[in-house]
Coordinates of C-alpha atoms in Angstrom, one line a residue:
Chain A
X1428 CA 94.8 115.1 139.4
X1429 CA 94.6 111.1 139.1
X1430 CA 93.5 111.5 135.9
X1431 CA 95.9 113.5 134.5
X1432 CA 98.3 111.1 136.3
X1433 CA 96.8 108.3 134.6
X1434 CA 96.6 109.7 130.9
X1435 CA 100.4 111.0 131.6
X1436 CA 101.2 107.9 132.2
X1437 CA 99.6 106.1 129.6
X1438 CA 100.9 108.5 126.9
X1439 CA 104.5 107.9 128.4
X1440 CA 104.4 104.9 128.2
X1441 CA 102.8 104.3 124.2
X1442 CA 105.8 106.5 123.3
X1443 CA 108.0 104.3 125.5
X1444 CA 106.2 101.1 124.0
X1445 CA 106.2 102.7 120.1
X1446 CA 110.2 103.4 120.6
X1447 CA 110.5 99.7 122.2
X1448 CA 109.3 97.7 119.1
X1449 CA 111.3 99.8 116.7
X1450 CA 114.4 99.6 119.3
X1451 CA 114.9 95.5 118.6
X1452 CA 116.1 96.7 115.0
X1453 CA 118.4 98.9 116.9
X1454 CA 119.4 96.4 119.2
X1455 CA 120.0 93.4 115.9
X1456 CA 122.2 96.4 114.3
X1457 CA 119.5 97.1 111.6
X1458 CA 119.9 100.4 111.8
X1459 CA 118.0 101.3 108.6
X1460 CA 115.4 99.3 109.5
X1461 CA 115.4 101.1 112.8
X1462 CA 115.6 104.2 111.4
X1463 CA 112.5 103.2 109.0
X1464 CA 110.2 101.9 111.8
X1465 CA 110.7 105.1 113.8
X1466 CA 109.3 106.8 110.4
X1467 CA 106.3 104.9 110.5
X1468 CA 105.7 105.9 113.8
X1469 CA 105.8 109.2 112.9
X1470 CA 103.2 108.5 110.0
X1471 CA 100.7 107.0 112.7
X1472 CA 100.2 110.5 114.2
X1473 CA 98.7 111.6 111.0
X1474 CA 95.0 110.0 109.3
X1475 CA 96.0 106.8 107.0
X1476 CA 94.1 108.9 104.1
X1477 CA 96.1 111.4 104.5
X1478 CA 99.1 113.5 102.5
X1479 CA 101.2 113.4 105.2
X1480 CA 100.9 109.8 106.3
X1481 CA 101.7 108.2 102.8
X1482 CA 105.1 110.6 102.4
X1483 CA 106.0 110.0 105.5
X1484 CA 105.6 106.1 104.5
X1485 CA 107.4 106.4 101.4
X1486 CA 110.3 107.9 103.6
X1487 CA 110.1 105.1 105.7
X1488 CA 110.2 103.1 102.0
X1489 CA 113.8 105.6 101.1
X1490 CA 115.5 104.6 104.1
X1491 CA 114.7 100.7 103.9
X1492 CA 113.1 99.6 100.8
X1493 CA 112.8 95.9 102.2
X1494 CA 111.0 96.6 104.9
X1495 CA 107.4 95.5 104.5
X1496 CA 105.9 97.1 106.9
X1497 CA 105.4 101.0 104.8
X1498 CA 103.8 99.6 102.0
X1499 CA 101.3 97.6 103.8
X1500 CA 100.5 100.8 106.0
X1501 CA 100.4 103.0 102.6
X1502 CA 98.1 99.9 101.1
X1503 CA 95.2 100.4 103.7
X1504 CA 93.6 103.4 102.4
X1505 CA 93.7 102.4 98.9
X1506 CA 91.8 98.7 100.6
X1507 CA 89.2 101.2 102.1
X1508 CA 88.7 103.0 99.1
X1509 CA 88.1 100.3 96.8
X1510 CA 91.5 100.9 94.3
X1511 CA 92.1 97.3 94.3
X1512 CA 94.7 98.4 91.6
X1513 CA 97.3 100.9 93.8
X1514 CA 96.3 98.4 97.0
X1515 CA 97.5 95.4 94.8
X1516 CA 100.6 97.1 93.7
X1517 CA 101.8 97.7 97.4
X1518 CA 100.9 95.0 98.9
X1519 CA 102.7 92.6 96.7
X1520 CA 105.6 94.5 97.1
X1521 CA 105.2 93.9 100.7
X1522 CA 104.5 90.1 100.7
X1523 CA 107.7 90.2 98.2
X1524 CA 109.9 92.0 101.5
X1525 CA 108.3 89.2 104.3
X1526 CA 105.7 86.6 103.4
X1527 CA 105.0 85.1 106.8
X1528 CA 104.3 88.6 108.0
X1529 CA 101.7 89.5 105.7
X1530 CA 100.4 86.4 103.4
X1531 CA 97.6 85.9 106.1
X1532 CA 96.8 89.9 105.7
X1533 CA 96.5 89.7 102.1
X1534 CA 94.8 86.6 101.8
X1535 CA 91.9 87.7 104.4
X1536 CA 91.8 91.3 102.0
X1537 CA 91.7 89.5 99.3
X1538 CA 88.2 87.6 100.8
X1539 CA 86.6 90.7 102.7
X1540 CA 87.3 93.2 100.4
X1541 CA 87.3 91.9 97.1
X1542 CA 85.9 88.3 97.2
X1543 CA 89.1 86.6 95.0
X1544 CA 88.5 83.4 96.7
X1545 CA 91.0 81.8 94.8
X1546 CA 93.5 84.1 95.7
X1547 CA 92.9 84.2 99.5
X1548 CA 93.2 80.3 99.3
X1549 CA 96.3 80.7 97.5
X1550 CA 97.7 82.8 99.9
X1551 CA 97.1 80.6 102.8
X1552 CA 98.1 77.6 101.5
X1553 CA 101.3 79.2 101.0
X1554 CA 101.8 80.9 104.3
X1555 CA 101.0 77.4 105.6
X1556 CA 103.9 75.8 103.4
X1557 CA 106.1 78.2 105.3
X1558 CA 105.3 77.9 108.8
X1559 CA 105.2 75.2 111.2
X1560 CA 103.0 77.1 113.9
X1561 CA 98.8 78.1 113.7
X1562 CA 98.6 80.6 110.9
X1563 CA 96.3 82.4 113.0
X1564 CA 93.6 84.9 112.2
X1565 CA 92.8 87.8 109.9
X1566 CA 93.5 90.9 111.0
X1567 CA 90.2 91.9 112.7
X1568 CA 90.3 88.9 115.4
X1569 CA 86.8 87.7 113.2
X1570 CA 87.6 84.4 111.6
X1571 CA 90.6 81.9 111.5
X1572 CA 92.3 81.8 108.0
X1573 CA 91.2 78.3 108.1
X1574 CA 87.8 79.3 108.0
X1575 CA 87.8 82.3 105.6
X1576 CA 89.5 79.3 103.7
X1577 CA 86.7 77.3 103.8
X1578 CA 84.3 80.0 103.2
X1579 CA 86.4 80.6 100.0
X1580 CA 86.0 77.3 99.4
X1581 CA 82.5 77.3 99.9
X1582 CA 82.1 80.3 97.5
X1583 CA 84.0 78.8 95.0
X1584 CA 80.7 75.5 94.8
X1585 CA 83.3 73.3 96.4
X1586 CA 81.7 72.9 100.1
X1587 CA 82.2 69.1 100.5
X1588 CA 85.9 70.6 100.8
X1589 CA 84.8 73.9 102.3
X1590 CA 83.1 71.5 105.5
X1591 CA 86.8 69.1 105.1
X1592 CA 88.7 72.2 106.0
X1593 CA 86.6 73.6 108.5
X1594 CA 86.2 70.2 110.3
X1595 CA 89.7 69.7 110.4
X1596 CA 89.9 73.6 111.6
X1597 CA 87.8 72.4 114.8
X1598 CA 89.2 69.0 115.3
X1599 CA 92.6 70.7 116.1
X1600 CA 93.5 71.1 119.3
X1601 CA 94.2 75.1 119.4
X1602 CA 91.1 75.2 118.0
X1603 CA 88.5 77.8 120.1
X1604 CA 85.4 79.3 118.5
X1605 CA 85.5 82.5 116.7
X1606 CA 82.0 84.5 116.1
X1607 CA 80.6 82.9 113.5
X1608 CA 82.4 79.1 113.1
X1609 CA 79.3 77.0 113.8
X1610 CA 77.0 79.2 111.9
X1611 CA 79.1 79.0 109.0
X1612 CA 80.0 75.3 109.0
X1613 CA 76.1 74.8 109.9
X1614 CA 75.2 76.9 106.3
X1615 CA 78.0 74.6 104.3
X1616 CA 75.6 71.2 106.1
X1617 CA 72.4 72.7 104.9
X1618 CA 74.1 73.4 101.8
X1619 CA 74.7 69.7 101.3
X1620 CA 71.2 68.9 103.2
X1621 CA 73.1 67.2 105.9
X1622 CA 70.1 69.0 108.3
X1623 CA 70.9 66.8 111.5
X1624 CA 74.2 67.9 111.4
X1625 CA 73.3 71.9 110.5
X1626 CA 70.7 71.7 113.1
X1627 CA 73.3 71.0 115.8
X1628 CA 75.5 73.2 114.7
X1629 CA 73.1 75.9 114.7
X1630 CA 72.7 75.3 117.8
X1631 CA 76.1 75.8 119.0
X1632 CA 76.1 79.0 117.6
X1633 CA 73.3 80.1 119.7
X1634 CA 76.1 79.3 122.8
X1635 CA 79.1 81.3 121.0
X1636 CA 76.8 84.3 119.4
X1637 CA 73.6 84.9 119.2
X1638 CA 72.5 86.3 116.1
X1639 CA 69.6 86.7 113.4
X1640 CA 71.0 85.2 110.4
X1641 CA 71.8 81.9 112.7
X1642 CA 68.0 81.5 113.9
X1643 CA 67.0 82.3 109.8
X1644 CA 69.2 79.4 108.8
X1645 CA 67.5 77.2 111.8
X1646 CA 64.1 78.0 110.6
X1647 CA 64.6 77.0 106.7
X1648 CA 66.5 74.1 108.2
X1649 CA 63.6 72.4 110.3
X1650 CA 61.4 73.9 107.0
X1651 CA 63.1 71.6 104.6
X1652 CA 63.1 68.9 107.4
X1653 CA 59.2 69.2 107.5
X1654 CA 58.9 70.7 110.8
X1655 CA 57.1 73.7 110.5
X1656 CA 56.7 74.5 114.0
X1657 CA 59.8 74.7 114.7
X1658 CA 60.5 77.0 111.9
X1659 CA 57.8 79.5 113.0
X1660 CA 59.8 79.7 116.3
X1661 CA 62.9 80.8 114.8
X1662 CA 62.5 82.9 112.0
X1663 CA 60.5 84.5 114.4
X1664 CA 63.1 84.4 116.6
X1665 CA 65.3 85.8 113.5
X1666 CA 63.1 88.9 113.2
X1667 CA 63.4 89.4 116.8
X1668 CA 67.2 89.6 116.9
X1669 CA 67.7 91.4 113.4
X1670 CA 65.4 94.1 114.7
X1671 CA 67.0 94.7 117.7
X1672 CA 70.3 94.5 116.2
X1673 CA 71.9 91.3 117.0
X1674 CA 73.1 90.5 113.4
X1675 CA 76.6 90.1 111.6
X1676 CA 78.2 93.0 111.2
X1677 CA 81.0 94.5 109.8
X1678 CA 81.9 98.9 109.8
X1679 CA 83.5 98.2 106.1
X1680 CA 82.2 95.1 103.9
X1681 CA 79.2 92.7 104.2
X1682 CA 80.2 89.4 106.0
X1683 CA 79.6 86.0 104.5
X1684 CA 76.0 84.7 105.0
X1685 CA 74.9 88.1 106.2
X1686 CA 70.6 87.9 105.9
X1687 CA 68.6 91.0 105.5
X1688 CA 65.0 91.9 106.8
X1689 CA 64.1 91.6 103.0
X1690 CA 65.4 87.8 103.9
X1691 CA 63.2 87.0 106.8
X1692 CA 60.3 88.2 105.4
X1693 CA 60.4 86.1 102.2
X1694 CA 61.3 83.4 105.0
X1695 CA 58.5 84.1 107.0
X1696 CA 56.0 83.8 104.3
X1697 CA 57.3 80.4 103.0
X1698 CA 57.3 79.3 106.5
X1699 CA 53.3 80.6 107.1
X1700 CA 52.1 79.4 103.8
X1701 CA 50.6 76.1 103.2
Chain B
X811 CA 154.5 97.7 108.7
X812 CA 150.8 96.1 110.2
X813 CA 149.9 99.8 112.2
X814 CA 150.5 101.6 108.8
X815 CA 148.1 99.3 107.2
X816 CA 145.2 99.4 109.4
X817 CA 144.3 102.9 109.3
X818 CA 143.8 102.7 105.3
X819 CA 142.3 99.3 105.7
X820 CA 139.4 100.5 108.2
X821 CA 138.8 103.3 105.7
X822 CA 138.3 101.1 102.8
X823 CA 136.5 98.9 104.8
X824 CA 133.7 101.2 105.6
X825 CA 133.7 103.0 102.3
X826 CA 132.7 99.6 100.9
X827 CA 130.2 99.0 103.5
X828 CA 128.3 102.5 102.4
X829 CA 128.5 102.2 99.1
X830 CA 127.0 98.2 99.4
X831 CA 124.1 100.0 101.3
X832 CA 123.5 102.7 99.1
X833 CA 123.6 99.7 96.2
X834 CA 121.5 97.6 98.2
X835 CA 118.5 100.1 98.4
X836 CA 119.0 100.8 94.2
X837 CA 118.8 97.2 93.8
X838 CA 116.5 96.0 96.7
X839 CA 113.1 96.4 95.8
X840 CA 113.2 100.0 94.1
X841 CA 110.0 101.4 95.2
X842 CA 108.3 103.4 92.8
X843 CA 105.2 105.8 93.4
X844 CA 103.7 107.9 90.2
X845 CA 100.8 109.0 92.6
X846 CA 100.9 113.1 93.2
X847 CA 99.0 113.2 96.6
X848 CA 95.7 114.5 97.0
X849 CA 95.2 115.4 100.8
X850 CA 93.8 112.2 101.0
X851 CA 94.0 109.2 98.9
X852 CA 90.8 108.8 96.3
X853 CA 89.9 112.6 96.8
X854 CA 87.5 113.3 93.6
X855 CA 87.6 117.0 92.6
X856 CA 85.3 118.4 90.3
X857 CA 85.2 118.0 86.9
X858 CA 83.2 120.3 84.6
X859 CA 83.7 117.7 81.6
X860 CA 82.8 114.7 83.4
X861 CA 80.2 116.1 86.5
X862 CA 76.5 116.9 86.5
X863 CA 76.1 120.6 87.6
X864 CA 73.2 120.2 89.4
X865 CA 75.0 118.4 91.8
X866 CA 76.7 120.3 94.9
X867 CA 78.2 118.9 97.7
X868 CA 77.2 120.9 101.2
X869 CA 80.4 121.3 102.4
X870 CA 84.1 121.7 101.2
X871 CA 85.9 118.6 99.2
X872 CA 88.1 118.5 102.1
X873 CA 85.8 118.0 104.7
X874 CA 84.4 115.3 103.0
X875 CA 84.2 111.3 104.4
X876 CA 84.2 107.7 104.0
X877 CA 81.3 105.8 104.1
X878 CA 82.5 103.8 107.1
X879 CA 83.9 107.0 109.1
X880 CA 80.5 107.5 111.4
X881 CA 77.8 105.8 110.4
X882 CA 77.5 101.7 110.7
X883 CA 79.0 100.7 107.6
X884 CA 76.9 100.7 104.2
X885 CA 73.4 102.1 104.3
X886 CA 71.0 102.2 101.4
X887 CA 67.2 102.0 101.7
X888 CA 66.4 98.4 101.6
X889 CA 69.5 97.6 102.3
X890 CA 71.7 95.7 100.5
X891 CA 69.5 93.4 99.3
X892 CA 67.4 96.3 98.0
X893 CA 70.5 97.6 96.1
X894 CA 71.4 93.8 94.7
X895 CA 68.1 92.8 93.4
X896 CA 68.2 96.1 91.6
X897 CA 70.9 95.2 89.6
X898 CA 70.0 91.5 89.4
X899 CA 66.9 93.1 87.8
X900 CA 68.3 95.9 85.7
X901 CA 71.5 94.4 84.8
X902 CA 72.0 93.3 80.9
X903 CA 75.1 90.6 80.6
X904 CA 77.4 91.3 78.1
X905 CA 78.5 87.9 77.0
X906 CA 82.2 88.9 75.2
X907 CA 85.5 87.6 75.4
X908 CA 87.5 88.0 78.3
X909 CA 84.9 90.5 79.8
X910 CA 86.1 89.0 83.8
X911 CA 87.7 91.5 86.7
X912 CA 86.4 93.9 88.8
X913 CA 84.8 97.4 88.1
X914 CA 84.7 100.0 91.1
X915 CA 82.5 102.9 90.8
X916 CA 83.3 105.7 93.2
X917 CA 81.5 108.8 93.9
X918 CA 80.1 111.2 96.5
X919 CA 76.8 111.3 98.7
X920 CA 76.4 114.8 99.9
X921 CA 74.3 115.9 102.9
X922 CA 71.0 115.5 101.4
X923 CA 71.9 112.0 100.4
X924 CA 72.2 112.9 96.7
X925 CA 75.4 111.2 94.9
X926 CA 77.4 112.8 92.5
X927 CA 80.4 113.0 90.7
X928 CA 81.0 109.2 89.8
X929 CA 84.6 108.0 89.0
X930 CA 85.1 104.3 87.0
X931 CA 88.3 101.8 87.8
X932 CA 88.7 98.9 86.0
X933 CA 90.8 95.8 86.6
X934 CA 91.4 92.2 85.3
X935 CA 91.0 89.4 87.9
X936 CA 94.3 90.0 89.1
X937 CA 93.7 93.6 89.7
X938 CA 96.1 94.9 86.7
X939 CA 94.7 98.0 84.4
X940 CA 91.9 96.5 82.0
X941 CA 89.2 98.4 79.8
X942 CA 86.2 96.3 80.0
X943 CA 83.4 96.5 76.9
X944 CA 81.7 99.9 77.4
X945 CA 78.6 97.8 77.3
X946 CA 79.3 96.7 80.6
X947 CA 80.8 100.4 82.3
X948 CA 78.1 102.5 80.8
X949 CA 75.4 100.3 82.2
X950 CA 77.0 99.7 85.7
X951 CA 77.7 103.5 85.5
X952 CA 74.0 104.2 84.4
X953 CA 72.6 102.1 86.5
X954 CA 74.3 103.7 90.1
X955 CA 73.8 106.8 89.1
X956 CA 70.1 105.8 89.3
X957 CA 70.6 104.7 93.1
X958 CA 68.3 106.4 95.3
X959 CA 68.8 105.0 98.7
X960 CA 71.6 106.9 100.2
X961 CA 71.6 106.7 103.9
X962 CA 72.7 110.4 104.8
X963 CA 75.8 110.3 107.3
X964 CA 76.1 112.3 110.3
X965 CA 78.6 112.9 112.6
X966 CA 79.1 112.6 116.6
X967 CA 77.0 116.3 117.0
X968 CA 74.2 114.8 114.3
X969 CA 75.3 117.0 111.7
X970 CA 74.7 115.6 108.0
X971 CA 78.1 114.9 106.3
X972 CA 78.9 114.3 102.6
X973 CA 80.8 110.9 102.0
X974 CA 82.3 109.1 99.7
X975 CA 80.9 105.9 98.7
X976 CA 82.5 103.0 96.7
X977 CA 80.5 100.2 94.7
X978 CA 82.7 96.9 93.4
X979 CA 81.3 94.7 90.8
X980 CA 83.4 91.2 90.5
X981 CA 82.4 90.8 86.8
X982 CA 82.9 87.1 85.6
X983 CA 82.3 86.2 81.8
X984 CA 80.4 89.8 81.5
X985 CA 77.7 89.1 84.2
X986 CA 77.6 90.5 88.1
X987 CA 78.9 87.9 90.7
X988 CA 79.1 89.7 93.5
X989 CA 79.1 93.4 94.8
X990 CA 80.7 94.9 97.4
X991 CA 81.3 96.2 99.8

């Protein structure tokens, strides 16, 4: 009975919670944006793949055409499915109805799905132009835009800038770390064989997350320092946590950085050899 | 004089107002869609011209996933290291003019982990409609179908799925940069 009670409740009140978020249209007058939110709620009963969620989103597009929030619903599936073409297409025109809303979307799709590092720096750049506030983080809570920025950067050969922007990132004082921020500003030090700084910064990490491809990057940093001790402990640490599944992950696309078993292997044999 | 007015006045009033909105929407954005919906968005349905007969899927088109829907994410023997050094090995460049963009190559894993049924998109680097050489398309499309690895996916009751499964090659001056996903 308290169950029931409970899930009652809680299904009372996402209706009640759905209905309130479209009702501040109402309450502004926008009535066709009202009207075009409510549709979209309707479309969320139904699989994003589906038939009937992208006509009910095109309805939603009929009775407000300048309301962004339809074709960045209608856009996911195409994302997931690889058709950077149609996913393009609608999400421009959504960034076309209300940049601030979803520049920092596009530009962190742009990076996971489809590596266009240019164009997920673009993108940030500009949604920083128009707001005076944090630009906050891509849509899975993962990164900061900053730092999918600097990986970008990173990507693009330009880390001395890559470690600028991610340095700057940390300096500021909203900053708090994400799940991979010292790991990845640790790979842009090795990168430059700054391997005091990496090695301290790898060792941060191991305080935020604990993960495999961290402890790899530890190992061939105290290997290029010429402590091969050390790098015995932690790529066999790396194996460790790989095998027992403490590793980047991510259900869609490869993360940046991401090391495989393949990795540590080639790692441990460098590290073993004379 | 005023009372006569007002009545008239309201009328036109709000006839302008509908016809602004109705102008508005024309002129707002006009959203267009040439897409006739499959039941779901990238559904491949058999094609006698294009598909390999020998290969079946186990269950109904329908019924058929994602890659991402159950399992944990991409799976191929080796991993994807396995399936990157395979290209890096295999992988001719085809160094022509403006050969840069992205080529996805779609296709179905059935039950038994066999793929199938491969489907080729091809866009500039701004992800706008482009042919690339068919240097580059037959090879990327020879070489996948050659893919072995296919983690089978199964569902909550261990039951073997068939999926759909998407490779991306970011193509730069006719060479691989990267793959996803």
């Amino acid at each position: 009975m308290k169950k029931r009670f409970v899930l009652g409740f809680f299904v009372v009140w996402s209706s009640f919670s759905f209905g309130q978020s479209c009702a501040s249209y109402k309450l502004n007058g926008d009535t066709l944006r009202y009207r075009s939110c409510l549709k979209c709620e309707e479309a969320y009963k139904h699989y994003q793949f589906s038939r009937e969620f992208q006509s009910l989103m095109d309805s939603a597009i009929v009775i407000d055409s300048s309301y962004y929030l339809p074709y960045r619903q209608k856009s996911v599936a195409y994302l997931k499915s690889g058709d950077f073409v149609t996913w393009k297409r609608l999400i421009d025109k959504a960034v076309e109805c209300d940049e601030v809303s979803v520049l920092g979307y596009r530009a962190s799709c742009r990076y996971q799905f489809f590596r266009d590092y240019a164009g997920c720096i673009e993108d940030i750049d500009r949604l920083d132009s128009l707001v005076a506030q944090d630009i906050g983080e891509i849509h899975n809570g993962d990164y900061h835009l900053n730092v999918i920025k600097a990986i970008s950067y990173n990507a693009l050969g330009k880390t001395a800038k890559a470690i600028d922007v991610m340095e700057e990132h940390m300096a500021s004082d909203n900053f708090y770390p994400l799940l991979y921020d010292y790991f990845l500003l640790g790979y842009f030090y090795l990168e430059q064989e700054n391997f005091s700084r990496a090695e301290v910064l790898f060792r941060q990490q191991q305080e935020v997350n604990d993960i495999a491809e961290n402890d790899y990057y530890l190992a061939r940093t105290y290997l290029l320092m010429g402590n091969r001790e050390e790098a015995k402990i932690w790529i066999r640490s790396a194996k460790n946590k790989y095998l027992s599944q403490h590793t980047m992950y991510d259900q869609y696309t490869e993360p940046y950085g991401k090391i495989y078993l393949g990795d540590i292997d080639l790692l441990h044999d460098e590290v073993l050899s004379d | 004089m005023r009372s006569n007015l007002k009545t008239p006045l309201f009328i036109v009033l709000v006839g302008i107002a509908f016809l602004s909105a109705l102008l508005g929407c024309a002129h707002r954005h006009a959203y267009i869609t040439d897409d006739m919906y499959s039941n779901h968005v990238g559904d491949i349905t058999r094609n006698r011209g294009l598909d390999d007969d020998d290969f079946q899927r186990c269950f109904a088109e329908d019924s058929t996933v994602q890659y991402f829907n159950y399992s944990d994410g991409f799976r191929y023997k080796g991993e994807k290291k396995a399936l990157n050094d395979f290209f890096n090995e295999n992988y001719q460049p085809v160094h022509k003019k403006n050969q840069s963009g992205y080529i996805r190559i779609r296709f179905v894993v059935n039950c038994k982990g066999e793929s199938g049924q491969f489907r080729v998109l091809e866009s500039d680097e701004h992800f706008l409609p482009k042919k690339f050489h068919p240097k580059i398309v037959n090879q990327l499309l020879r070489l996948t179908k050659k893919l072995d690895g296919w983690f089978i996916v199964s569902d909550g009751t261990h039951r073997a799925l068939d999926y759909y499964q998407y490779l991306i090659f970011k193509i730069e001056a006719g060479e691989i940069k990267e793959i996803m996903p």
